[in-house]
Tab-separated table of C-alpha atoms in Angstrom:
chain	number	residue	atom	x	y	z
B	194	MET	CA	0.058	-0.037	0.159
B	195	THR	CA	2.812	2.371	0.560
B	196	GLY	CA	4.208	1.861	-2.819
B	197	ARG	CA	0.673	2.736	-4.276
B	198	CYS	CA	0.479	5.933	-2.071
B	199	LEU	CA	3.949	7.141	-3.300
B	200	ARG	CA	2.970	6.555	-7.016
B	201	PHE	CA	-0.291	8.418	-6.535
B	202	LEU	CA	1.736	11.477	-5.295
B	203	ALA	CA	4.137	11.237	-7.863
B	204	ILE	CA	1.217	11.366	-10.543
B	205	LEU	CA	-0.627	14.102	-8.658
B	206	LEU	CA	2.727	16.421	-8.345
B	207	ALA	CA	3.490	15.656	-12.275
B	208	SER	CA	-0.133	16.934	-12.979
B	209	PHE	CA	0.588	20.112	-11.163
B	210	ALA	CA	3.992	20.484	-13.077
B	211	LEU	CA	1.959	20.134	-16.444
B	212	LEU	CA	-0.614	22.809	-15.190
B	213	ALA	CA	2.221	25.249	-14.567
B	214	ARG	CA	4.398	24.765	-17.466
B	215	PRO	CA	3.163	25.371	-20.962
B	216	ALA	CA	4.746	23.226	-23.882
B	217	LEU	CA	7.898	24.897	-25.091
B	218	ALA	CA	8.621	22.324	-27.658
B	219	GLN	CA	6.787	23.880	-30.337
B	220	GLN	CA	8.575	25.296	-33.387
B	221	ILE	CA	9.312	29.123	-32.663
B	222	LEU	CA	8.389	31.069	-35.900
B	223	ARG	CA	11.170	33.809	-36.401
B	224	ASP	CA	10.310	36.446	-39.035
B	225	ALA	CA	11.873	39.663	-39.316
B	226	GLU	CA	8.840	41.565	-39.992
B	227	THR	CA	6.712	39.858	-37.638
B	228	GLU	CA	9.366	40.483	-34.732
B	229	ALA	CA	9.422	44.241	-35.660
B	230	PHE	CA	5.452	44.495	-35.762
B	231	MET	CA	5.180	42.688	-32.423
B	232	ALA	CA	7.866	45.017	-30.810
B	233	ASP	CA	5.932	48.148	-32.125
B	234	MET	CA	2.499	46.853	-31.297
B	235	SER	CA	3.460	45.875	-27.674
B	236	GLY	CA	5.818	48.763	-26.756
B	237	PRO	CA	3.134	51.237	-25.497
B	238	LEU	CA	1.697	48.494	-23.343
B	239	VAL	CA	5.193	47.396	-21.758
B	240	LYS	CA	5.848	51.135	-20.883
B	241	ALA	CA	2.271	51.295	-19.429
B	242	ALA	CA	3.250	47.982	-17.372
B	243	GLY	CA	6.451	49.881	-16.112
B	244	MET	CA	8.766	47.701	-18.110
B	245	GLU	CA	11.514	48.470	-20.391
B	246	PRO	CA	10.447	47.548	-24.077
B	247	ARG	CA	13.856	46.417	-25.071
B	248	ASN	CA	13.665	43.862	-22.188
B	249	VAL	CA	10.405	42.468	-23.270
B	250	GLN	CA	9.852	40.228	-26.385
B	251	VAL	CA	6.884	38.630	-28.000
B	252	PHE	CA	7.353	35.503	-29.939
B	253	VAL	CA	5.169	33.257	-32.053
B	254	ILE	CA	5.137	29.648	-31.915
B	255	ASN	CA	3.538	27.260	-34.623
B	256	ASP	CA	0.622	25.968	-32.597
B	257	PRO	CA	-3.115	26.185	-33.950
B	258	GLU	CA	-4.723	26.504	-30.741
B	259	ILE	CA	-6.030	30.098	-29.741
B	260	ASN	CA	-3.646	30.670	-26.777
B	261	ALA	CA	-0.793	32.602	-25.389
B	262	PHE	CA	1.257	32.422	-22.426
B	263	VAL	CA	4.353	33.411	-20.176
B	264	ALA	CA	6.794	31.031	-19.111
B	265	GLY	CA	9.530	32.748	-17.126
B	266	GLY	CA	11.546	35.852	-18.001
B	267	GLN	CA	10.044	38.795	-19.733
B	268	TYR	CA	8.788	36.718	-22.988
B	269	VAL	CA	5.339	36.575	-24.283
B	270	TRP	CA	4.415	33.498	-26.365
B	271	VAL	CA	1.623	33.826	-28.909
B	272	HIS	CA	0.368	30.844	-30.863
B	273	SER	CA	0.039	31.073	-34.536
B	274	GLY	CA	-3.510	29.969	-34.153
B	275	LEU	CA	-4.387	33.167	-32.084
B	276	ILE	CA	-3.016	35.376	-34.756
B	277	ALA	CA	-4.855	33.607	-37.431
B	278	GLN	CA	-8.060	33.814	-35.335
B	279	ALA	CA	-7.834	37.444	-34.390
B	280	ASP	CA	-10.022	39.974	-36.352
B	281	ASN	CA	-7.798	42.979	-35.845
B	282	VAL	CA	-4.735	44.201	-34.173
B	283	ASN	CA	-6.770	45.502	-31.166
B	284	GLN	CA	-7.961	42.028	-30.371
B	285	LEU	CA	-4.015	40.877	-30.200
B	286	GLN	CA	-3.240	44.082	-28.100
B	287	GLY	CA	-5.943	42.813	-25.658
B	288	VAL	CA	-4.200	39.494	-25.399
B	289	VAL	CA	-0.674	40.790	-25.155
B	290	ALA	CA	-1.818	43.282	-22.273
B	291	HIS	CA	-3.069	40.444	-20.338
B	292	GLU	CA	0.009	38.198	-20.676
B	293	LEU	CA	2.251	41.405	-19.510
B	294	GLY	CA	-0.106	41.318	-16.482
B	295	HIS	CA	1.378	37.750	-15.579
B	296	ILE	CA	4.928	39.103	-16.087
B	297	GLU	CA	4.454	42.248	-14.072
B	298	GLY	CA	2.571	40.132	-11.262
B	299	GLY	CA	5.242	37.608	-11.213
B	300	HIS	CA	2.707	34.940	-11.624
B	301	ILE	CA	5.193	32.281	-13.028
B	302	ILE	CA	7.271	32.618	-9.876
B	303	ARG	CA	4.369	32.843	-7.505
B	304	SER	CA	2.815	29.622	-9.042
B	305	ALA	CA	5.253	27.805	-6.900
B	306	GLU	CA	3.157	28.994	-4.055
B	307	GLY	CA	0.196	27.583	-5.315
B	308	MET	CA	1.666	24.279	-5.821
B	309	LYS	CA	3.599	24.240	-2.338
B	310	GLU	CA	-0.040	24.834	-0.747
B	311	ALA	CA	-1.750	22.116	-2.910
B	312	THR	CA	1.027	19.630	-2.377
B	313	GLY	CA	1.177	20.150	1.670
B	314	ILE	CA	-2.534	19.339	1.403
B	315	THR	CA	-1.700	16.104	-0.609
B	316	LEU	CA	0.994	14.932	1.718
B	317	LEU	CA	-1.243	15.431	4.892
B	318	SER	CA	-3.891	13.424	3.165
B	319	LEU	CA	-1.325	10.555	2.325
B	320	VAL	CA	-0.219	10.609	6.117
B	321	LEU	CA	-3.902	10.537	7.224
B	322	GLY	CA	-5.111	8.151	4.912
B	323	ALA	CA	-2.044	5.552	5.537
B	324	ALA	CA	-2.691	5.940	9.263
B	325	ALA	CA	-6.372	4.956	8.785
B	326	ILE	CA	-5.518	2.012	6.389
B	327	ALA	CA	-2.803	0.792	9.137
B	328	ALA	CA	-5.543	0.853	11.621
B	329	GLY	CA	-7.748	-1.520	9.664
B	330	GLY	CA	-9.919	1.206	7.976
B	331	ALA	CA	-9.106	0.528	4.255
B	332	GLU	CA	-12.263	2.160	3.078
B	333	ALA	CA	-11.944	5.279	5.263
B	334	GLY	CA	-8.158	5.478	4.179
B	335	MET	CA	-9.010	5.790	0.593
B	336	GLY	CA	-11.857	8.120	1.074
B	337	ILE	CA	-9.226	10.410	2.728
B	338	LEU	CA	-6.900	10.031	-0.064
B	339	GLY	CA	-9.617	10.805	-2.561
B	340	ALA	CA	-10.767	13.895	-0.642
B	341	GLY	CA	-7.209	15.084	-0.295
B	342	GLN	CA	-6.601	14.915	-3.991
B	343	GLN	CA	-9.852	16.779	-4.724
B	344	ALA	CA	-8.765	19.450	-2.049
B	345	ALA	CA	-5.296	19.811	-3.538
B	346	MET	CA	-6.309	20.307	-6.989
B	347	GLY	CA	-9.279	22.658	-5.913
B	348	LYS	CA	-6.711	24.869	-4.135
B	349	PHE	CA	-4.421	25.024	-6.983
B	350	LEU	CA	-7.234	25.908	-9.578
B	351	ALA	CA	-8.352	28.557	-7.485
B	352	PHE	CA	-5.013	29.922	-7.208
B	353	SER	CA	-4.675	29.846	-10.919
B	354	ARG	CA	-8.186	31.401	-11.271
B	355	ALA	CA	-7.235	34.242	-9.077
B	356	GLN	CA	-3.856	34.899	-11.017
B	357	GLU	CA	-5.791	34.975	-14.411
B	358	SER	CA	-8.410	37.489	-12.989
B	359	SER	CA	-5.608	39.732	-11.844
B	360	ALA	CA	-3.929	39.647	-14.984
B	361	ASP	CA	-7.182	40.671	-16.581
B	362	LEU	CA	-7.564	43.817	-14.607
B	363	ALA	CA	-3.952	44.525	-15.072
B	364	GLY	CA	-4.082	44.329	-18.717
B	365	ALA	CA	-6.982	46.817	-18.622
B	366	ARG	CA	-4.780	49.219	-16.854
B	367	TYR	CA	-2.096	48.902	-19.408
B	368	LEU	CA	-4.425	49.326	-22.326
B	369	SER	CA	-5.947	52.346	-20.654
B	370	LYS	CA	-2.674	54.155	-19.824
B	371	ALA	CA	-1.504	53.376	-23.305
B	372	GLY	CA	-4.556	54.912	-24.888
B	373	VAL	CA	-5.644	51.781	-26.484
B	374	SER	CA	-9.353	50.641	-26.396
B	375	GLY	CA	-10.441	47.648	-24.877
B	376	LYS	CA	-12.966	46.836	-27.316
B	377	GLY	CA	-10.736	44.186	-28.913
B	378	SER	CA	-10.018	42.381	-25.308
B	379	LEU	CA	-13.869	41.977	-24.910
B	380	GLU	CA	-14.201	40.993	-28.645
B	381	PHE	CA	-11.632	38.349	-28.201
B	382	PHE	CA	-13.186	36.904	-24.921
B	383	LYS	CA	-16.475	36.470	-26.768
B	384	LYS	CA	-14.488	34.508	-29.403
B	385	LEU	CA	-13.463	32.256	-26.567
B	386	GLN	CA	-16.988	32.108	-24.964
B	387	ASN	CA	-18.338	31.028	-28.286
B	388	LEU	CA	-15.711	28.280	-28.528
B	389	GLU	CA	-16.691	27.312	-24.777
B	390	TYR	CA	-20.190	26.964	-26.218
B	391	ARG	CA	-19.476	24.767	-29.075
B	392	LEU	CA	-17.355	22.535	-26.763
B	393	ALA	CA	-20.591	22.287	-24.429
B	394	ILE	CA	-18.383	23.616	-21.503
B	395	PRO	CA	-20.731	24.332	-18.738
B	396	GLN	CA	-21.316	27.979	-18.058
B	397	GLU	CA	-22.798	27.957	-14.530
B	398	ASP	CA	-19.550	27.714	-12.470
B	399	SER	CA	-15.715	28.117	-13.217
B	400	TYR	CA	-14.964	25.639	-10.465
B	401	GLY	CA	-12.500	22.881	-11.762
B	402	ARG	CA	-11.042	25.186	-14.248
B	403	THR	CA	-7.721	26.945	-14.167
B	404	HIS	CA	-9.253	30.218	-15.770
B	405	PRO	CA	-12.639	31.881	-15.019
B	406	LEU	CA	-15.256	31.408	-17.476
B	407	SER	CA	-15.294	33.761	-20.565
B	408	GLY	CA	-18.545	35.215	-19.783
B	409	GLU	CA	-17.380	35.976	-16.128
B	410	ARG	CA	-14.383	37.750	-17.313
B	411	ILE	CA	-16.390	39.673	-19.888
B	412	ASN	CA	-18.912	41.067	-17.226
B	413	VAL	CA	-16.143	42.099	-15.045
B	414	LEU	CA	-13.960	43.773	-17.824
B	415	ARG	CA	-17.009	45.416	-19.544
B	416	GLU	CA	-17.564	47.545	-16.537
B	417	VAL	CA	-13.924	48.719	-16.581
B	418	TYR	CA	-13.475	49.193	-20.524
B	419	THR	CA	-16.858	50.996	-21.204
B	420	VAL	CA	-16.023	53.993	-18.970
B	421	ASP	CA	-12.443	54.383	-20.151
B	422	PRO	CA	-11.610	57.437	-22.231
B	423	ALA	CA	-9.864	55.186	-24.693
B	424	TRP	CA	-12.998	52.914	-25.337
B	425	ASP	CA	-14.034	54.994	-28.425
B	426	LYS	CA	-10.568	55.601	-29.822
B	427	PRO	CA	-10.140	53.997	-33.214
B	428	VAL	CA	-7.272	51.400	-34.253
B	429	ASP	CA	-4.188	53.088	-35.762
B	430	PRO	CA	-4.689	52.378	-39.263
B	431	GLN	CA	-0.917	51.929	-39.985
B	432	LEU	CA	-0.862	49.206	-37.187
B	433	GLU	CA	-3.713	47.573	-38.415
B	434	ALA	CA	-2.408	47.200	-41.931
B	435	ARG	CA	0.796	45.937	-40.803
B	436	PHE	CA	-1.185	43.299	-38.624
B	437	GLU	CA	-3.132	42.158	-41.780
B	438	ARG	CA	0.181	41.664	-43.383
B	439	ILE	CA	1.827	39.459	-40.818
B	440	LYS	CA	-1.429	37.632	-40.372
B	441	ALA	CA	-1.601	36.634	-44.060
B	442	LYS	CA	1.890	35.491	-44.302
B	443	LEU	CA	1.579	33.689	-41.210
B	444	ILE	CA	-1.323	31.786	-42.533
B	445	GLY	CA	0.468	31.307	-45.864
B	446	PHE	CA	3.506	29.920	-44.028
B	447	VAL	CA	1.648	27.597	-41.605
B	448	SER	CA	-1.609	26.433	-43.149
B	449	GLU	CA	-2.148	24.056	-46.079
B	450	PRO	CA	-1.570	25.755	-49.576
B	451	THR	CA	-5.108	24.706	-50.455
B	452	GLN	CA	-6.646	26.445	-47.345
B	453	THR	CA	-4.706	29.624	-47.794
B	454	LEU	CA	-5.829	29.852	-51.493
B	455	ARG	CA	-9.500	29.395	-50.339
B	456	LYS	CA	-9.035	31.999	-47.856
B	457	TYR	CA	-7.069	34.321	-50.099
B	458	PRO	CA	-8.496	33.580	-53.860
B	459	GLU	CA	-6.779	34.998	-56.792
B	460	SER	CA	-9.933	37.633	-57.143
B	461	ASP	CA	-8.379	39.169	-53.916
B	462	GLN	CA	-5.620	41.776	-55.089
B	463	THR	CA	-5.011	43.175	-51.836
B	464	ILE	CA	-1.752	43.229	-50.442
B	465	PRO	CA	-2.317	40.540	-47.582
B	466	ALA	CA	-3.656	38.261	-50.247
B	467	HIS	CA	-0.620	38.522	-52.583
B	468	TYR	CA	1.392	38.052	-49.371
B	469	ALA	CA	-0.435	34.757	-48.410
B	470	ARG	CA	-0.442	33.273	-51.745
B	471	ALA	CA	3.328	33.934	-52.384
B	472	TYR	CA	3.987	31.658	-49.317
B	473	ALA	CA	1.148	29.074	-50.443
B	474	TRP	CA	2.609	28.903	-53.832
B	475	HIS	CA	6.283	28.580	-52.642
B	476	LYS	CA	5.262	25.997	-50.133
B	477	SER	CA	3.630	24.100	-53.152
B	478	ALA	CA	6.842	24.118	-55.286
B	479	TYR	CA	5.512	26.661	-57.890
B	480	PRO	CA	8.309	29.212	-57.915
B	481	GLN	CA	6.966	31.204	-60.964
B	482	LYS	CA	3.828	31.720	-59.219
B	483	ALA	CA	5.233	32.503	-56.056
B	484	LEU	CA	7.641	35.158	-57.823
B	485	ALA	CA	4.592	36.614	-59.559
B	486	GLU	CA	2.881	37.400	-56.209
B	487	ALA	CA	6.230	38.817	-54.934
B	488	ASP	CA	6.631	40.936	-57.918
B	489	ALA	CA	2.901	42.211	-57.626
B	490	LEU	CA	4.017	43.377	-54.070
B	491	LEU	CA	7.034	44.910	-55.300
B	492	ALA	CA	5.154	46.653	-58.001
B	493	ALA	CA	3.033	48.354	-55.238
B	494	MET	CA	5.868	49.003	-52.867
B	495	PRO	CA	9.318	48.721	-54.684
B	496	HIS	CA	11.470	49.439	-51.617
B	497	ASP	CA	9.694	47.506	-48.939
B	498	PRO	CA	12.457	45.476	-47.173
B	499	TYR	CA	10.012	42.545	-46.295
B	500	PHE	CA	8.744	42.145	-49.939
B	501	LEU	CA	12.262	42.245	-51.016
B	502	GLU	CA	13.197	39.658	-48.383
B	503	LEU	CA	10.311	37.419	-49.758
B	504	LYS	CA	11.500	37.727	-53.378
B	505	GLY	CA	15.119	36.864	-52.239
B	506	GLN	CA	13.954	33.830	-50.186
B	507	ILE	CA	11.800	32.512	-53.082
B	508	LEU	CA	14.866	32.722	-55.480
B	509	LEU	CA	17.314	31.151	-53.059
B	510	GLU	CA	15.166	28.322	-52.027
B	511	SER	CA	14.246	27.678	-55.862
B	512	GLY	CA	17.846	27.166	-56.615
B	513	LYS	CA	18.644	30.712	-57.786
B	514	PRO	CA	21.027	32.134	-55.029
B	515	ALA	CA	22.932	34.525	-57.356
B	516	ASP	CA	19.628	35.909	-58.230
B	517	ALA	CA	18.514	36.396	-54.683
B	518	ILE	CA	21.586	38.426	-53.406
B	519	ALA	CA	20.356	42.027	-54.982
B	520	PRO	CA	17.176	41.829	-53.504
B	521	LEU	CA	18.510	40.631	-50.140
B	522	ARG	CA	21.227	43.176	-50.183
B	523	GLU	CA	18.851	45.979	-50.525
B	524	ALA	CA	16.570	44.628	-47.710
B	525	VAL	CA	19.483	44.189	-45.323
B	526	LYS	CA	20.490	47.878	-46.179
B	527	LEU	CA	17.039	49.018	-45.342
B	528	THR	CA	16.686	47.141	-42.136
B	529	ASN	CA	19.986	45.987	-40.773
B	530	GLN	CA	17.829	43.064	-39.520
B	531	PRO	CA	20.098	40.101	-38.451
B	532	LEU	CA	17.417	37.487	-39.719
B	533	ILE	CA	17.520	39.081	-43.175
B	534	SER	CA	21.458	39.164	-42.939
B	535	THR	CA	21.437	35.742	-42.313
B	536	LEU	CA	19.378	35.042	-45.280
B	537	LEU	CA	21.861	36.959	-47.269
B	538	GLY	CA	24.735	35.263	-45.772
B	539	HIS	CA	23.137	31.912	-47.165
B	540	ALA	CA	22.624	33.038	-50.399
B	541	LEU	CA	26.163	34.365	-50.795
B	542	ILE	CA	27.641	31.009	-49.628
B	543	ALA	CA	25.141	29.025	-51.726
B	544	THR	CA	26.550	30.469	-54.910
B	545	GLU	CA	29.783	28.517	-54.135
B	546	ASP	CA	31.771	31.619	-55.340
B	547	ASP	CA	34.877	32.298	-53.518
B	548	ALA	CA	34.526	35.929	-54.396
B	549	ASN	CA	31.339	36.139	-52.243
B	550	PHE	CA	32.737	34.524	-49.156
B	551	ALA	CA	34.448	37.634	-47.583
B	552	GLU	CA	31.067	39.421	-47.746
B	553	ALA	CA	29.235	36.470	-46.347
B	554	GLU	CA	31.557	36.338	-43.485
B	555	GLN	CA	31.214	40.058	-42.665
B	556	VAL	CA	27.328	39.822	-43.092
B	557	LEU	CA	27.198	36.672	-40.770
B	558	ARG	CA	29.318	38.062	-38.212
B	559	ASN	CA	27.167	41.290	-37.980
B	560	ALA	CA	23.936	38.906	-37.675
B	561	VAL	CA	25.360	36.925	-34.805
B	562	ALA	CA	26.742	40.003	-33.014
B	563	ARG	CA	22.957	41.270	-32.826
B	564	ASP	CA	21.372	38.220	-32.611
B	565	ARG	CA	23.241	35.266	-31.006
B	566	GLU	CA	20.091	33.158	-30.626
B	567	ASN	CA	19.995	31.989	-34.288
B	568	PRO	CA	21.297	28.441	-34.821
B	569	PHE	CA	21.327	28.691	-38.492
B	570	ALA	CA	23.223	31.834	-38.662
B	571	TRP	CA	26.006	30.129	-36.548
B	572	TYR	CA	25.813	26.946	-38.726
B	573	GLN	CA	26.526	29.295	-41.833
B	574	LEU	CA	29.255	31.179	-40.164
B	575	GLY	CA	30.972	27.892	-39.394
B	576	VAL	CA	30.775	26.863	-43.199
B	577	VAL	CA	32.676	30.266	-43.901
B	578	TYR	CA	35.449	29.493	-41.661
B	579	GLU	CA	35.715	25.865	-42.778
B	580	ARG	CA	36.072	27.071	-46.476
B	581	ARG	CA	38.803	29.519	-45.341
B	582	GLY	CA	40.671	26.897	-43.586
B	583	ASP	CA	39.941	28.338	-40.124
B	584	THR	CA	38.909	25.245	-38.426
B	585	ALA	CA	39.174	26.669	-34.944
B	586	ARG	CA	36.639	29.399	-35.438
B	587	ALA	CA	34.644	26.959	-37.392
B	588	ALA	CA	34.468	24.528	-34.296
B	589	LEU	CA	33.531	27.739	-32.114
B	590	ALA	CA	30.603	28.529	-34.500
B	591	THR	CA	29.555	25.017	-34.137
B	592	ALA	CA	29.798	24.999	-30.358
B	593	GLU	CA	27.607	28.187	-30.407
B	594	ARG	CA	25.070	26.327	-32.307
B	595	TYR	CA	24.950	23.304	-30.396
B	596	SER	CA	24.892	25.194	-27.009
B	597	MET	CA	21.765	27.056	-27.804
B	598	MET	CA	20.231	23.880	-29.169
B	599	GLY	CA	20.906	22.204	-25.840
B	600	GLN	CA	23.062	19.393	-27.212
B	601	ASP	CA	25.533	19.657	-24.481
B	602	ALA	CA	27.947	16.993	-25.373
B	603	MET	CA	28.303	18.066	-28.910
B	604	ALA	CA	28.797	21.616	-27.698
B	605	MET	CA	31.507	20.461	-25.182
B	606	ARG	CA	33.353	18.513	-27.999
B	607	SER	CA	33.379	21.421	-30.411
B	608	ALA	CA	34.258	23.970	-27.803
B	609	ASP	CA	37.398	21.558	-26.735
B	610	ALA	CA	38.279	21.531	-30.546
B	611	ALA	CA	38.250	25.098	-30.831
B	612	LEU	CA	40.371	25.544	-27.662
B	613	GLN	CA	43.003	23.636	-29.436
B	614	GLY	CA	43.455	26.155	-32.296
B	615	LEU	CA	42.676	29.436	-30.789
B	616	LYS	CA	45.112	31.896	-29.016
B	617	PRO	CA	44.849	31.842	-25.503
B	618	GLY	CA	43.545	35.110	-23.857
B	619	THR	CA	41.431	36.231	-26.916
B	620	VAL	CA	37.687	36.906	-26.952
B	621	ASP	CA	36.986	33.782	-28.940
B	622	TYR	CA	39.324	31.614	-26.741
B	623	LEU	CA	37.380	33.044	-23.536
B	624	ARG	CA	34.112	32.270	-25.297
B	625	ALA	CA	34.987	28.798	-26.208
B	626	GLN	CA	36.339	28.220	-22.573
B	627	ASP	CA	32.823	29.481	-21.266
B	628	ILE	CA	31.102	27.118	-23.446
B	629	ALA	CA	33.216	24.293	-22.591
B	630	MET	CA	32.755	24.842	-18.994
B	631	VAL	CA	28.950	25.259	-19.029
B	632	SER	CA	28.519	22.171	-21.280
B	633	ARG	CA	30.785	19.970	-19.333
B	634	ALA	CA	28.765	20.890	-16.086
B	635	ALA	CA	25.585	20.058	-17.985
B	636	VAL	CA	26.917	16.741	-19.293
B	637	GLU	CA	28.004	15.785	-15.795
B	638	GLN	CA	24.675	16.573	-14.185
B	639	GLN	CA	23.039	14.414	-16.810
B	640	ARG	CA	25.347	11.511	-16.074
B	641	LYS	CA	24.385	11.706	-12.351
B	642	LYS	CA	20.733	11.563	-12.999
B	643	LYS	CA	21.154	8.412	-14.789
């Protein structure tokens, strides 16, 4: 019976861990235009929350669910499905404001408090239940265990609902201070409410849920938003236009091409529709049709850096790297954006022309200097170093790549190899030392767990 009790505790504690930790294994969708838009869209809200915009980042992950979350640090993770389902930028602003409320309130850290209290209830019920069973009251003991589980879960869920309500009100404050209407927030909660109706979720009581019912949240927030001076403030038309662009390109990238083409048919000649179809045709391996859509975009805005990036990407991935260089160079010149710089570096290397390698090295070094968290940029830089015969720096670039991918053993080996060829005391040598030390410690820790 003791063994069964310990197994029961492990399962319950695991359930709390799953509730508190969102799934971070999804693919992060990194895109220069989307990241620039997210920074500009969220900037006023971040300032209203008393945080520094350069320290807060909003990322998109490839997940069709309508969801967003925070999971430590000052990062907001938005599912691609949420953006696809949002009708306008104001709805997205409402969601991001809510998530900022979780960051400003320290809810991820404080979740440990809720789990601690719930775990205490569980442990107490285990002790009392075991005592009752030992005294011959098996049925009573099992009843105590079941009641303890229910009480512990109820305690944690109540704690979670309180955090969600707090984040709702905090988000409303940020929207108000930033002069952004709360209409989008209410509209999005109504979307969630309609989803609850379709899923036949009971609407009488939110007990047993991590979040309050959407209807409950709407009722509370309506009283706050409708009296706010920003309630009737219109959406910034430029921000809305940018939102429609990133929504269309996201749908084109993550959806099946047939779905994209149904949503954005050939008869739709708007900028977002051309954008979505370009990605759909490119995914379907119709490069000429994809290029035609990209050229339509450039005809409307010849020097838009993201349209230039799109054309360069299509050309590069269609086996024409030399043709991709010109549009990508112009895009880099206009934005100095590290993700686009990495694409240019890739095109230069893919030409297999030694004359392009000096430029590729410069472009890629600038890219990783401004964005170190890009494994593909480090890979490309390693290729450049290898072609030049600089095996030590090629090994260091490989170590950087494996380190950020969490492949500690490979990072350690690559860093050790780099140390053999780098001059002691240099910046590169010290960086290789750091990677080797951190990776070795991680490998040793993994061995001890086994």
